[in-house]
Amino acid sequence: MKSLAPKLVGAAIFLVIWEAIGRSGWLGESFPSLTQIGAVFERPAARELFVRALRVTASSALVALSLGALLAILLSFVAAVLPKLEPGLDALASCIYAVPAIAFGPVLILLSGPEATPIVLGTLSSYFPIHVALSSQLRYGAHAQHELARTLGASRFRTFALVDVPASVPAFLDGLRLAAPAAVLGAVLGEWFGAPRGLGVIIISALQNVRIPQMWAAAALCVMCSLLAYFALTEAHRRAVARFAG
Amino acid sequence: MGSHWIAGVFSRSWGILFAVLLWDALVRWHGFNVIVLPDPLAVIRAIGSEWRVYVSAAGMTLAVAVAGLVLGSVLGAALAVSGWVSRIVAGMVAPAALIVRSVPFIILIPIFSRLLGYNLTMVIVVVTLLSFFPSFVLVSSGLGALPKASLDLGLVFGASRIRMLVNIALPAAIPNLFASIRLSASRAVLGAMVAEFLTGIDGLGKLFLLARGDLEAERAFAAATVAAAAAVALFLVAGRIEASVHRRMN
Amino acid sequence: MNAPSDVAALARAKAGATVELAGITKRFALRRGEVVTALESFGLSILPGSFVAIVGPSGCGKSTLLRLIAGLDRADHGSVRIDGEPPEVAATGHRIGVAFQDHALLPWLTVHQNVSLPFKLAGMPADRSRVETLVAMVGLAEFAEARPPQLSGGMRQRVSIARSLALKPDLLLLDEPFGALDLVTRRALNLEMQRVWESLGTTTLLITHSVDEAVQLADRVVVMASRPGRVHATFDSHLARPRTRATTQGPEFTALVRRVADALDDAMSGDGAQHVRAMASREP
């Protein structure tokens, strides 16, 4: 684990710099020091509130990430097996991703309810990185193995199942680890539109009441949530590369 | 000849047409208050009647998006390369990059507007931050996936770290850089639009803001649709560039 | 066991594909608008069940030739026919076996699973005992459960060779399959190759740098010249089969090897000599 030490050192340096900036007030009130942010968690009532909100947001993000992964797999695999459909599917996928959330946020609240909206937005944010990573791999990867399969007379479906699917596991996990922070942020955004609970709700109310340390405290929890997911998935990706990419 | 072209266009757009039909069906069936969701035809008419306004707003938003996208991606790539060269830099940058990426976008705007004011620079900075993380991760990935044989080769030939970087590492990283540009393209446009919406800077976001203020849903959705179209267009262009980079390199 | 050659030829002629190349021209466009002609009006006729070896200088289009026969590329002019049909027909019918320089093994599968892959790709149940025999034949029985990243280059090449024989192909295309192997292993595999070829009657096309190997294994040795790639000379080898180490020590073998090597030198002196002269003129 020798690569961990420099990362921890780096993270420590980052935190020290942040604390210094916050204490000195160099960037103004918007960047409080870490101790100020930490002070938010002193009261047990506040802690309870934050933990509950964290649980809600984290579970929405988890569901969103899973749904996003499923959607991405579906879109990429269909496009790979039926290449005639690929341009249309690709265009649709990018369109869905491209629609501004601020426009249809209210629509979603009405359609799916305030509790499901974070999941929907999280899914929409997270499926795209996975789809891009997978489709890049399916389009450009495993070239020599494809030629071998062609000479051996394998049907497109068989080539896909036996060569492409296993070969795309590393790319899938690569996309997944990029998508994890996106899922968290999408969930938070969805909560912003009117969910009853969650870190996004805390952020909005903190913004409205100009309680900056509280806003950062909620943001810090978002960040920790994303980081945890990101590191877990990065480790999974590393293992997949060893197993599937030789 | 003409039918060939039509078939080509259809093969790209059937998905979108399907989605628009769904939208229309949704509006009819659910009976939304028009303020929440107008029907597609009204939106298209709104775009058509004032298309010059929308085009110029789109131009402004796209300019900001492209500037931030390129800056962010290059910054991410540069940091990934420095991280590859120096493990301490990697140690410092990776957590910072991740943290910046994980902070909710909605708090970035108030934060940076206090720092930089409500101007174009702030919007570009925000879009740069949005595009920077995928580039950093993907380019680092590409550098990390270098087969050991290539690196060994460089070492045996006594190549300096810089030479190895330019001749072996960068060619490995470049396809990933362009993949990350394609990935971040849409988000850059949308980020620019949201930033304009929250700050009143000129562009599609401002059009949306004004239309919302006037409770003119068709025009608001028109701005959003044009933004989506611009995001997709940028994404497609990035995809073309990525494909031609792949062709050149293989 | 010296079967009369015509009877043996008849027996072999029942299996094995006929390969006909006529007037093949293939060009490649490089960057900056340059065009290189890999093959020019290339023609070759391969009788069913025969073993043809191709030797030639680097860059003479040998690998391009193999790719054209395998149906992976299309010629700009001319025709490639396997049993009278375009290569795609033989490919779809799973009648081709290949061992190319890029072994294209699947890194997540074991040696055994990689050799079984052609069955899976053809949608057939894998013939376990056949796979085991093939794995043992190339000397990897102990490594049957290992994965490609754990094997050396030579071992991976051996897996590729075993895999090429899995479906008992009518046509076998081999591109320097023994290149990464040491001499002892190479000799052992040459003998195995002969045995397999005799029993299967597969039409075999082998590209090799080793003139010895070509003369030992093949019925016919084709010497190619480069730029553009074309047939420079053809030699028929009537050495009696089976061709053992004893055969390689006999006068007939040595004479044939010398003639082929001379032809190869001639073919190379076309542009090989130019290269040497160019390099010499740059020397300080």
Short mmCIF file of N, CA and C in Angstrom, two decimals, chain A residues 59-214:
data_model
loop_
_atom_site.label_atom_id
_atom_site.label_comp_id
_atom_site.label_asym_id
_atom_site.label_seq_id
_atom_site.Cartn_x
_atom_site.Cartn_y
_atom_site.Cartn_z
N SER A 59 -28.58 6.94 0.68
CA SER A 59 -29.35 5.84 0.11
C SER A 59 -29.95 6.23 -1.24
N SER A 60 -30.38 7.49 -1.38
CA SER A 60 -30.86 7.93 -2.70
C SER A 60 -29.75 7.79 -3.73
N ALA A 61 -28.54 8.22 -3.33
CA ALA A 61 -27.42 8.17 -4.27
C ALA A 61 -27.10 6.73 -4.67
N LEU A 62 -27.16 5.83 -3.69
CA LEU A 62 -26.86 4.43 -3.98
C LEU A 62 -27.85 3.85 -4.98
N VAL A 63 -29.14 4.10 -4.74
CA VAL A 63 -30.15 3.62 -5.67
C VAL A 63 -29.94 4.26 -7.05
N ALA A 64 -29.66 5.57 -7.02
CA ALA A 64 -29.46 6.28 -8.29
C ALA A 64 -28.29 5.69 -9.07
N LEU A 65 -27.19 5.40 -8.36
CA LEU A 65 -26.01 4.85 -9.03
C LEU A 65 -26.33 3.49 -9.65
N SER A 66 -27.04 2.67 -8.91
CA SER A 66 -27.37 1.34 -9.44
C SER A 66 -28.26 1.46 -10.67
N LEU A 67 -29.29 2.33 -10.57
CA LEU A 67 -30.17 2.50 -11.72
C LEU A 67 -29.40 3.08 -12.90
N GLY A 68 -28.51 4.03 -12.60
CA GLY A 68 -27.71 4.63 -13.66
C GLY A 68 -26.84 3.59 -14.34
N ALA A 69 -26.26 2.68 -13.54
CA ALA A 69 -25.42 1.63 -14.11
C ALA A 69 -26.25 0.72 -15.01
N LEU A 70 -27.41 0.34 -14.53
CA LEU A 70 -28.28 -0.53 -15.32
C LEU A 70 -28.64 0.12 -16.65
N LEU A 71 -29.02 1.41 -16.56
CA LEU A 71 -29.41 2.13 -17.77
C LEU A 71 -28.24 2.21 -18.74
N ALA A 72 -27.05 2.49 -18.22
CA ALA A 72 -25.87 2.61 -19.08
C ALA A 72 -25.54 1.28 -19.74
N ILE A 73 -25.60 0.20 -18.96
CA ILE A 73 -25.32 -1.12 -19.52
C ILE A 73 -26.32 -1.44 -20.62
N LEU A 74 -27.59 -1.17 -20.32
CA LEU A 74 -28.62 -1.45 -21.30
C LEU A 74 -28.35 -0.70 -22.61
N LEU A 75 -28.11 0.62 -22.49
CA LEU A 75 -27.91 1.43 -23.69
C LEU A 75 -26.67 0.99 -24.46
N SER A 76 -25.55 0.78 -23.75
CA SER A 76 -24.31 0.42 -24.47
C SER A 76 -24.41 -0.96 -25.09
N PHE A 77 -24.97 -1.90 -24.36
CA PHE A 77 -25.02 -3.26 -24.89
C PHE A 77 -25.95 -3.35 -26.10
N VAL A 78 -27.11 -2.73 -25.99
CA VAL A 78 -28.02 -2.75 -27.14
C VAL A 78 -27.33 -2.13 -28.35
N ALA A 79 -26.67 -0.99 -28.14
CA ALA A 79 -26.00 -0.32 -29.25
C ALA A 79 -24.89 -1.19 -29.83
N ALA A 80 -24.21 -1.99 -28.98
CA ALA A 80 -23.11 -2.81 -29.48
C ALA A 80 -23.63 -4.01 -30.27
N VAL A 81 -24.72 -4.60 -29.81
CA VAL A 81 -25.23 -5.79 -30.48
C VAL A 81 -26.03 -5.43 -31.73
N LEU A 82 -26.70 -4.29 -31.69
CA LEU A 82 -27.47 -3.84 -32.85
C LEU A 82 -26.92 -2.50 -33.31
N PRO A 83 -25.80 -2.53 -34.02
CA PRO A 83 -25.12 -1.26 -34.32
C PRO A 83 -25.95 -0.28 -35.14
N LYS A 84 -27.00 -0.78 -35.82
CA LYS A 84 -27.84 0.16 -36.57
C LYS A 84 -28.54 1.11 -35.62
N LEU A 85 -28.80 0.61 -34.39
CA LEU A 85 -29.50 1.47 -33.45
C LEU A 85 -28.58 2.46 -32.77
N GLU A 86 -27.28 2.26 -32.94
CA GLU A 86 -26.37 3.04 -32.11
C GLU A 86 -26.49 4.55 -32.27
N PRO A 87 -26.53 5.09 -33.51
CA PRO A 87 -26.59 6.56 -33.60
C PRO A 87 -27.79 7.13 -32.88
N GLY A 88 -28.95 6.50 -33.06
CA GLY A 88 -30.15 7.03 -32.43
C GLY A 88 -30.09 6.95 -30.92
N LEU A 89 -29.59 5.82 -30.40
CA LEU A 89 -29.51 5.65 -28.96
C LEU A 89 -28.51 6.61 -28.35
N ASP A 90 -27.38 6.76 -29.04
CA ASP A 90 -26.35 7.67 -28.56
C ASP A 90 -26.91 9.08 -28.47
N ALA A 91 -27.61 9.48 -29.55
CA ALA A 91 -28.18 10.82 -29.57
C ALA A 91 -29.19 10.99 -28.44
N LEU A 92 -30.03 9.98 -28.24
CA LEU A 92 -31.03 10.07 -27.18
C LEU A 92 -30.36 10.17 -25.82
N ALA A 93 -29.35 9.32 -25.62
CA ALA A 93 -28.65 9.32 -24.33
C ALA A 93 -28.05 10.69 -24.05
N SER A 94 -27.40 11.27 -25.07
CA SER A 94 -26.79 12.56 -24.80
C SER A 94 -27.82 13.65 -24.63
N CYS A 95 -28.96 13.51 -25.31
CA CYS A 95 -30.02 14.51 -25.13
C CYS A 95 -30.56 14.50 -23.71
N ILE A 96 -30.85 13.30 -23.23
CA ILE A 96 -31.39 13.20 -21.88
C ILE A 96 -30.41 13.82 -20.89
N TYR A 97 -29.14 13.54 -21.11
CA TYR A 97 -28.13 14.07 -20.22
C TYR A 97 -28.02 15.58 -20.34
N ALA A 98 -28.38 16.09 -21.53
CA ALA A 98 -28.14 17.50 -21.81
C ALA A 98 -29.27 18.41 -21.35
N VAL A 99 -30.39 17.85 -20.97
CA VAL A 99 -31.50 18.73 -20.61
C VAL A 99 -31.24 19.35 -19.24
N PRO A 100 -31.36 20.66 -19.15
CA PRO A 100 -31.04 21.30 -17.88
C PRO A 100 -32.02 20.89 -16.79
N ALA A 101 -31.46 20.53 -15.64
CA ALA A 101 -32.31 20.08 -14.54
C ALA A 101 -33.21 21.19 -14.04
N ILE A 102 -32.73 22.43 -14.14
CA ILE A 102 -33.54 23.53 -13.62
C ILE A 102 -34.86 23.67 -14.38
N ALA A 103 -34.85 23.18 -15.62
CA ALA A 103 -36.08 23.28 -16.41
C ALA A 103 -37.10 22.24 -16.00
N PHE A 104 -36.63 21.04 -15.85
CA PHE A 104 -37.64 20.02 -15.60
C PHE A 104 -37.67 19.53 -14.16
N GLY A 105 -36.95 20.19 -13.28
CA GLY A 105 -37.04 19.87 -11.86
C GLY A 105 -38.48 19.90 -11.36
N PRO A 106 -39.16 21.01 -11.59
CA PRO A 106 -40.57 21.09 -11.15
C PRO A 106 -41.44 20.00 -11.76
N VAL A 107 -41.16 19.66 -13.04
CA VAL A 107 -41.94 18.60 -13.70
C VAL A 107 -41.76 17.28 -12.96
N LEU A 108 -40.52 17.01 -12.60
CA LEU A 108 -40.23 15.76 -11.92
C LEU A 108 -40.93 15.68 -10.57
N ILE A 109 -40.92 16.80 -9.86
CA ILE A 109 -41.58 16.80 -8.55
C ILE A 109 -43.04 16.39 -8.71
N LEU A 110 -43.67 16.93 -9.75
CA LEU A 110 -45.07 16.59 -9.95
C LEU A 110 -45.25 15.15 -10.41
N LEU A 111 -44.33 14.69 -11.27
CA LEU A 111 -44.48 13.36 -11.83
C LEU A 111 -44.11 12.27 -10.84
N SER A 112 -42.95 12.43 -10.24
CA SER A 112 -42.45 11.31 -9.45
C SER A 112 -42.49 11.57 -7.95
N GLY A 113 -42.87 12.77 -7.58
CA GLY A 113 -42.94 13.03 -6.15
C GLY A 113 -41.63 13.56 -5.60
N PRO A 114 -41.70 14.32 -4.51
CA PRO A 114 -40.48 14.95 -3.97
C PRO A 114 -39.46 13.96 -3.45
N GLU A 115 -39.88 12.77 -3.08
CA GLU A 115 -38.89 11.83 -2.55
C GLU A 115 -38.14 11.08 -3.64
N ALA A 116 -38.83 10.86 -4.78
CA ALA A 116 -38.16 10.11 -5.85
C ALA A 116 -37.32 11.01 -6.73
N THR A 117 -37.59 12.32 -6.70
CA THR A 117 -36.85 13.22 -7.59
C THR A 117 -35.34 13.14 -7.40
N PRO A 118 -34.83 13.09 -6.15
CA PRO A 118 -33.37 12.93 -6.01
C PRO A 118 -32.85 11.69 -6.72
N ILE A 119 -33.61 10.59 -6.63
CA ILE A 119 -33.15 9.36 -7.28
C ILE A 119 -33.15 9.53 -8.80
N VAL A 120 -34.20 10.14 -9.33
CA VAL A 120 -34.26 10.33 -10.78
C VAL A 120 -33.10 11.19 -11.26
N LEU A 121 -32.88 12.31 -10.58
CA LEU A 121 -31.79 13.20 -11.01
C LEU A 121 -30.43 12.54 -10.82
N GLY A 122 -30.28 11.79 -9.73
CA GLY A 122 -29.02 11.08 -9.52
C GLY A 122 -28.77 10.06 -10.61
N THR A 123 -29.84 9.36 -11.01
CA THR A 123 -29.70 8.38 -12.09
C THR A 123 -29.28 9.07 -13.37
N LEU A 124 -29.94 10.19 -13.69
CA LEU A 124 -29.63 10.89 -14.92
C LEU A 124 -28.20 11.43 -14.93
N SER A 125 -27.70 11.82 -13.75
CA SER A 125 -26.33 12.32 -13.71
C SER A 125 -25.32 11.20 -13.79
N SER A 126 -25.66 10.04 -13.25
CA SER A 126 -24.62 9.01 -13.13
C SER A 126 -24.56 8.07 -14.32
N TYR A 127 -25.65 7.93 -15.08
CA TYR A 127 -25.61 6.91 -16.12
C TYR A 127 -24.65 7.31 -17.23
N PHE A 128 -24.49 8.61 -17.43
CA PHE A 128 -23.74 9.05 -18.61
C PHE A 128 -22.25 8.70 -18.56
N PRO A 129 -21.52 8.98 -17.47
CA PRO A 129 -20.10 8.60 -17.47
C PRO A 129 -19.91 7.11 -17.69
N ILE A 130 -20.81 6.30 -17.12
CA ILE A 130 -20.68 4.86 -17.30
C ILE A 130 -20.91 4.51 -18.77
N HIS A 131 -21.93 5.14 -19.36
CA HIS A 131 -22.25 4.86 -20.76
C HIS A 131 -21.09 5.25 -21.66
N VAL A 132 -20.48 6.40 -21.41
CA VAL A 132 -19.37 6.84 -22.26
C VAL A 132 -18.18 5.89 -22.13
N ALA A 133 -17.85 5.51 -20.88
CA ALA A 133 -16.71 4.61 -20.68
C ALA A 133 -16.96 3.27 -21.37
N LEU A 134 -18.17 2.74 -21.18
CA LEU A 134 -18.50 1.44 -21.79
C LEU A 134 -18.49 1.53 -23.31
N SER A 135 -19.11 2.58 -23.85
CA SER A 135 -19.21 2.64 -25.31
C SER A 135 -17.86 2.89 -25.94
N SER A 136 -16.98 3.64 -25.26
CA SER A 136 -15.62 3.81 -25.77
C SER A 136 -14.92 2.46 -25.86
N GLN A 137 -15.05 1.67 -24.81
CA GLN A 137 -14.41 0.35 -24.79
C GLN A 137 -15.00 -0.56 -25.85
N LEU A 138 -16.31 -0.57 -25.97
CA LEU A 138 -16.95 -1.48 -26.92
C LEU A 138 -16.62 -1.09 -28.35
N ARG A 139 -16.48 0.21 -28.57
CA ARG A 139 -16.18 0.66 -29.93
C ARG A 139 -14.74 0.41 -30.30
N TYR A 140 -13.80 0.70 -29.39
CA TYR A 140 -12.40 0.70 -29.75
C TYR A 140 -11.56 -0.42 -29.14
N GLY A 141 -12.14 -1.23 -28.25
CA GLY A 141 -11.32 -2.18 -27.51
C GLY A 141 -11.26 -3.57 -28.12
N ALA A 142 -10.36 -4.39 -27.59
CA ALA A 142 -10.26 -5.82 -27.92
C ALA A 142 -10.21 -6.08 -29.41
N HIS A 143 -9.43 -5.27 -30.12
CA HIS A 143 -9.42 -5.34 -31.59
C HIS A 143 -8.95 -6.69 -32.11
N ALA A 144 -7.80 -7.17 -31.58
CA ALA A 144 -7.25 -8.44 -32.09
C ALA A 144 -8.19 -9.59 -31.79
N GLN A 145 -8.81 -9.55 -30.62
CA GLN A 145 -9.72 -10.63 -30.26
C GLN A 145 -10.97 -10.62 -31.16
N HIS A 146 -11.40 -9.42 -31.56
CA HIS A 146 -12.52 -9.36 -32.49
C HIS A 146 -12.18 -10.00 -33.82
N GLU A 147 -10.96 -9.73 -34.30
CA GLU A 147 -10.56 -10.31 -35.59
C GLU A 147 -10.49 -11.83 -35.48
N LEU A 148 -9.97 -12.29 -34.36
CA LEU A 148 -9.92 -13.74 -34.16
C LEU A 148 -11.32 -14.32 -34.23
N ALA A 149 -12.24 -13.71 -33.52
CA ALA A 149 -13.60 -14.23 -33.48
C ALA A 149 -14.22 -14.22 -34.88
N ARG A 150 -13.89 -13.19 -35.66
CA ARG A 150 -14.43 -13.11 -37.02
C ARG A 150 -13.92 -14.25 -37.87
N THR A 151 -12.60 -14.52 -37.79
CA THR A 151 -12.04 -15.60 -38.58
C THR A 151 -12.62 -16.94 -38.16
N LEU A 152 -12.93 -17.06 -36.87
CA LEU A 152 -13.48 -18.32 -36.40
C LEU A 152 -14.98 -18.42 -36.66
N GLY A 153 -15.52 -17.41 -37.33
CA GLY A 153 -16.92 -17.49 -37.73
C GLY A 153 -17.91 -17.32 -36.60
N ALA A 154 -17.52 -16.58 -35.56
CA ALA A 154 -18.45 -16.38 -34.45
C ALA A 154 -19.51 -15.36 -34.84
N SER A 155 -20.75 -15.61 -34.40
CA SER A 155 -21.81 -14.65 -34.66
C SER A 155 -21.53 -13.39 -33.85
N ARG A 156 -22.15 -12.29 -34.23
CA ARG A 156 -21.93 -11.03 -33.51
C ARG A 156 -22.33 -11.18 -32.05
N PHE A 157 -23.42 -11.87 -31.82
CA PHE A 157 -23.89 -12.02 -30.45
C PHE A 157 -22.89 -12.80 -29.61
N ARG A 158 -22.36 -13.90 -30.19
CA ARG A 158 -21.40 -14.71 -29.43
C ARG A 158 -20.13 -13.92 -29.15
N THR A 159 -19.65 -13.21 -30.19
CA THR A 159 -18.46 -12.39 -29.97
C THR A 159 -18.71 -11.42 -28.83
N PHE A 160 -19.88 -10.82 -28.83
CA PHE A 160 -20.21 -9.85 -27.80
C PHE A 160 -20.20 -10.49 -26.43
N ALA A 161 -20.88 -11.64 -26.31
CA ALA A 161 -21.02 -12.27 -25.01
C ALA A 161 -19.68 -12.80 -24.49
N LEU A 162 -18.87 -13.38 -25.38
CA LEU A 162 -17.66 -14.04 -24.90
C LEU A 162 -16.44 -13.14 -24.87
N VAL A 163 -16.40 -12.13 -25.72
CA VAL A 163 -15.23 -11.25 -25.75
C VAL A 163 -15.52 -9.88 -25.15
N ASP A 164 -16.58 -9.23 -25.67
CA ASP A 164 -16.80 -7.84 -25.26
C ASP A 164 -17.24 -7.70 -23.81
N VAL A 165 -18.15 -8.54 -23.38
CA VAL A 165 -18.68 -8.37 -22.02
C VAL A 165 -17.58 -8.50 -20.96
N PRO A 166 -16.79 -9.59 -20.97
CA PRO A 166 -15.73 -9.65 -19.96
C PRO A 166 -14.69 -8.54 -20.14
N ALA A 167 -14.39 -8.22 -21.41
CA ALA A 167 -13.35 -7.21 -21.64
C ALA A 167 -13.80 -5.83 -21.19
N SER A 168 -15.12 -5.63 -21.04
CA SER A 168 -15.58 -4.30 -20.69
C SER A 168 -15.75 -4.10 -19.19
N VAL A 169 -15.47 -5.13 -18.40
CA VAL A 169 -15.63 -4.97 -16.95
C VAL A 169 -14.74 -3.85 -16.39
N PRO A 170 -13.45 -3.79 -16.77
CA PRO A 170 -12.64 -2.69 -16.25
C PRO A 170 -13.20 -1.32 -16.65
N ALA A 171 -13.63 -1.18 -17.89
CA ALA A 171 -14.16 0.11 -18.33
C ALA A 171 -15.44 0.45 -17.57
N PHE A 172 -16.25 -0.55 -17.29
CA PHE A 172 -17.49 -0.33 -16.54
C PHE A 172 -17.18 0.22 -15.15
N LEU A 173 -16.19 -0.40 -14.50
CA LEU A 173 -15.86 0.07 -13.15
C LEU A 173 -15.20 1.43 -13.19
N ASP A 174 -14.47 1.72 -14.27
CA ASP A 174 -13.89 3.04 -14.43
C ASP A 174 -15.00 4.09 -14.49
N GLY A 175 -16.00 3.81 -15.31
CA GLY A 175 -17.12 4.73 -15.43
C GLY A 175 -17.89 4.83 -14.12
N LEU A 176 -18.02 3.69 -13.44
CA LEU A 176 -18.77 3.68 -12.19
C LEU A 176 -18.12 4.57 -11.14
N ARG A 177 -16.78 4.51 -11.08
CA ARG A 177 -16.15 5.31 -10.04
C ARG A 177 -16.23 6.79 -10.37
N LEU A 178 -16.29 7.13 -11.65
CA LEU A 178 -16.51 8.53 -12.03
C LEU A 178 -17.95 8.94 -11.74
N ALA A 179 -18.85 7.98 -11.85
CA ALA A 179 -20.26 8.30 -11.71
C ALA A 179 -20.69 8.44 -10.25
N ALA A 180 -19.93 7.84 -9.33
CA ALA A 180 -20.36 7.84 -7.93
C ALA A 180 -20.52 9.27 -7.37
N PRO A 181 -19.51 10.14 -7.55
CA PRO A 181 -19.74 11.52 -7.07
C PRO A 181 -20.93 12.17 -7.79
N ALA A 182 -21.09 11.84 -9.09
CA ALA A 182 -22.20 12.44 -9.84
C ALA A 182 -23.54 12.01 -9.27
N ALA A 183 -23.62 10.76 -8.82
CA ALA A 183 -24.87 10.28 -8.25
C ALA A 183 -25.19 11.03 -6.97
N VAL A 184 -24.17 11.24 -6.15
CA VAL A 184 -24.38 11.97 -4.90
C VAL A 184 -24.85 13.39 -5.20
N LEU A 185 -24.16 14.05 -6.14
CA LEU A 185 -24.52 15.43 -6.46
C LEU A 185 -25.91 15.52 -7.09
N GLY A 186 -26.24 14.54 -7.91
CA GLY A 186 -27.56 14.53 -8.51
C GLY A 186 -28.64 14.39 -7.45
N ALA A 187 -28.38 13.53 -6.48
CA ALA A 187 -29.35 13.35 -5.40
C ALA A 187 -29.52 14.65 -4.62
N VAL A 188 -28.39 15.31 -4.35
CA VAL A 188 -28.45 16.57 -3.61
C VAL A 188 -29.24 17.61 -4.40
N LEU A 189 -28.98 17.66 -5.70
CA LEU A 189 -29.70 18.60 -6.56
C LEU A 189 -31.20 18.32 -6.52
N GLY A 190 -31.53 17.04 -6.56
CA GLY A 190 -32.94 16.67 -6.52
C GLY A 190 -33.61 17.08 -5.23
N GLU A 191 -32.84 16.98 -4.15
CA GLU A 191 -33.41 17.40 -2.86
C GLU A 191 -33.65 18.90 -2.83
N TRP A 192 -32.79 19.61 -3.54
CA TRP A 192 -32.91 21.06 -3.63
C TRP A 192 -34.28 21.48 -4.17
N PHE A 193 -34.86 20.65 -5.01
CA PHE A 193 -36.13 21.02 -5.63
C PHE A 193 -37.33 20.82 -4.72
N GLY A 194 -37.13 20.28 -3.53
CA GLY A 194 -38.28 20.21 -2.63
C GLY A 194 -38.45 18.90 -1.90
N ALA A 195 -37.37 18.18 -1.69
CA ALA A 195 -37.50 16.95 -0.90
C ALA A 195 -37.67 17.31 0.57
N PRO A 196 -38.28 16.39 1.32
CA PRO A 196 -38.50 16.68 2.74
C PRO A 196 -37.22 16.60 3.58
N ARG A 197 -36.30 15.70 3.19
CA ARG A 197 -35.11 15.49 4.03
C ARG A 197 -33.89 15.31 3.15
N GLY A 198 -32.75 15.50 3.74
CA GLY A 198 -31.53 15.22 3.01
C GLY A 198 -30.53 16.35 3.11
N LEU A 199 -29.31 16.06 2.68
CA LEU A 199 -28.25 17.07 2.79
C LEU A 199 -28.54 18.28 1.89
N GLY A 200 -29.18 18.05 0.76
CA GLY A 200 -29.53 19.15 -0.12
C GLY A 200 -30.46 20.13 0.55
N VAL A 201 -31.38 19.61 1.35
CA VAL A 201 -32.32 20.46 2.07
C VAL A 201 -31.56 21.34 3.06
N ILE A 202 -30.62 20.73 3.78
CA ILE A 202 -29.83 21.49 4.74
C ILE A 202 -29.05 22.60 4.03
N ILE A 203 -28.48 22.25 2.86
CA ILE A 203 -27.69 23.23 2.12
C ILE A 203 -28.55 24.43 1.72
N ILE A 204 -29.73 24.14 1.20
CA ILE A 204 -30.59 25.23 0.74
C ILE A 204 -31.01 26.12 1.91
N SER A 205 -31.39 25.50 3.01
CA SER A 205 -31.83 26.34 4.12
C SER A 205 -30.65 27.12 4.69
N ALA A 206 -29.46 26.50 4.68
CA ALA A 206 -28.28 27.23 5.16
C ALA A 206 -27.97 28.41 4.25
N LEU A 207 -28.12 28.21 2.92
CA LEU A 207 -27.88 29.29 1.98
C LEU A 207 -28.87 30.42 2.21
N GLN A 208 -30.13 30.04 2.42
CA GLN A 208 -31.15 31.07 2.56
C GLN A 208 -30.99 31.85 3.85
N ASN A 209 -30.52 31.16 4.91
CA ASN A 209 -30.34 31.86 6.18
C ASN A 209 -28.91 32.36 6.36
N VAL A 210 -28.13 32.29 5.28
CA VAL A 210 -26.73 32.72 5.29
C VAL A 210 -25.97 32.16 6.49
N ARG A 211 -26.08 30.85 6.66
CA ARG A 211 -25.28 30.20 7.71
C ARG A 211 -24.21 29.37 7.02
N ILE A 212 -23.11 30.05 6.66
CA ILE A 212 -22.11 29.45 5.81
C ILE A 212 -21.47 28.19 6.41
N PRO A 213 -21.08 28.21 7.69
CA PRO A 213 -20.44 26.99 8.21
C PRO A 213 -21.36 25.79 8.12
N GLN A 214 -22.65 26.02 8.33
CA GLN A 214 -23.59 24.90 8.25
C GLN A 214 -23.67 24.36 6.82
#
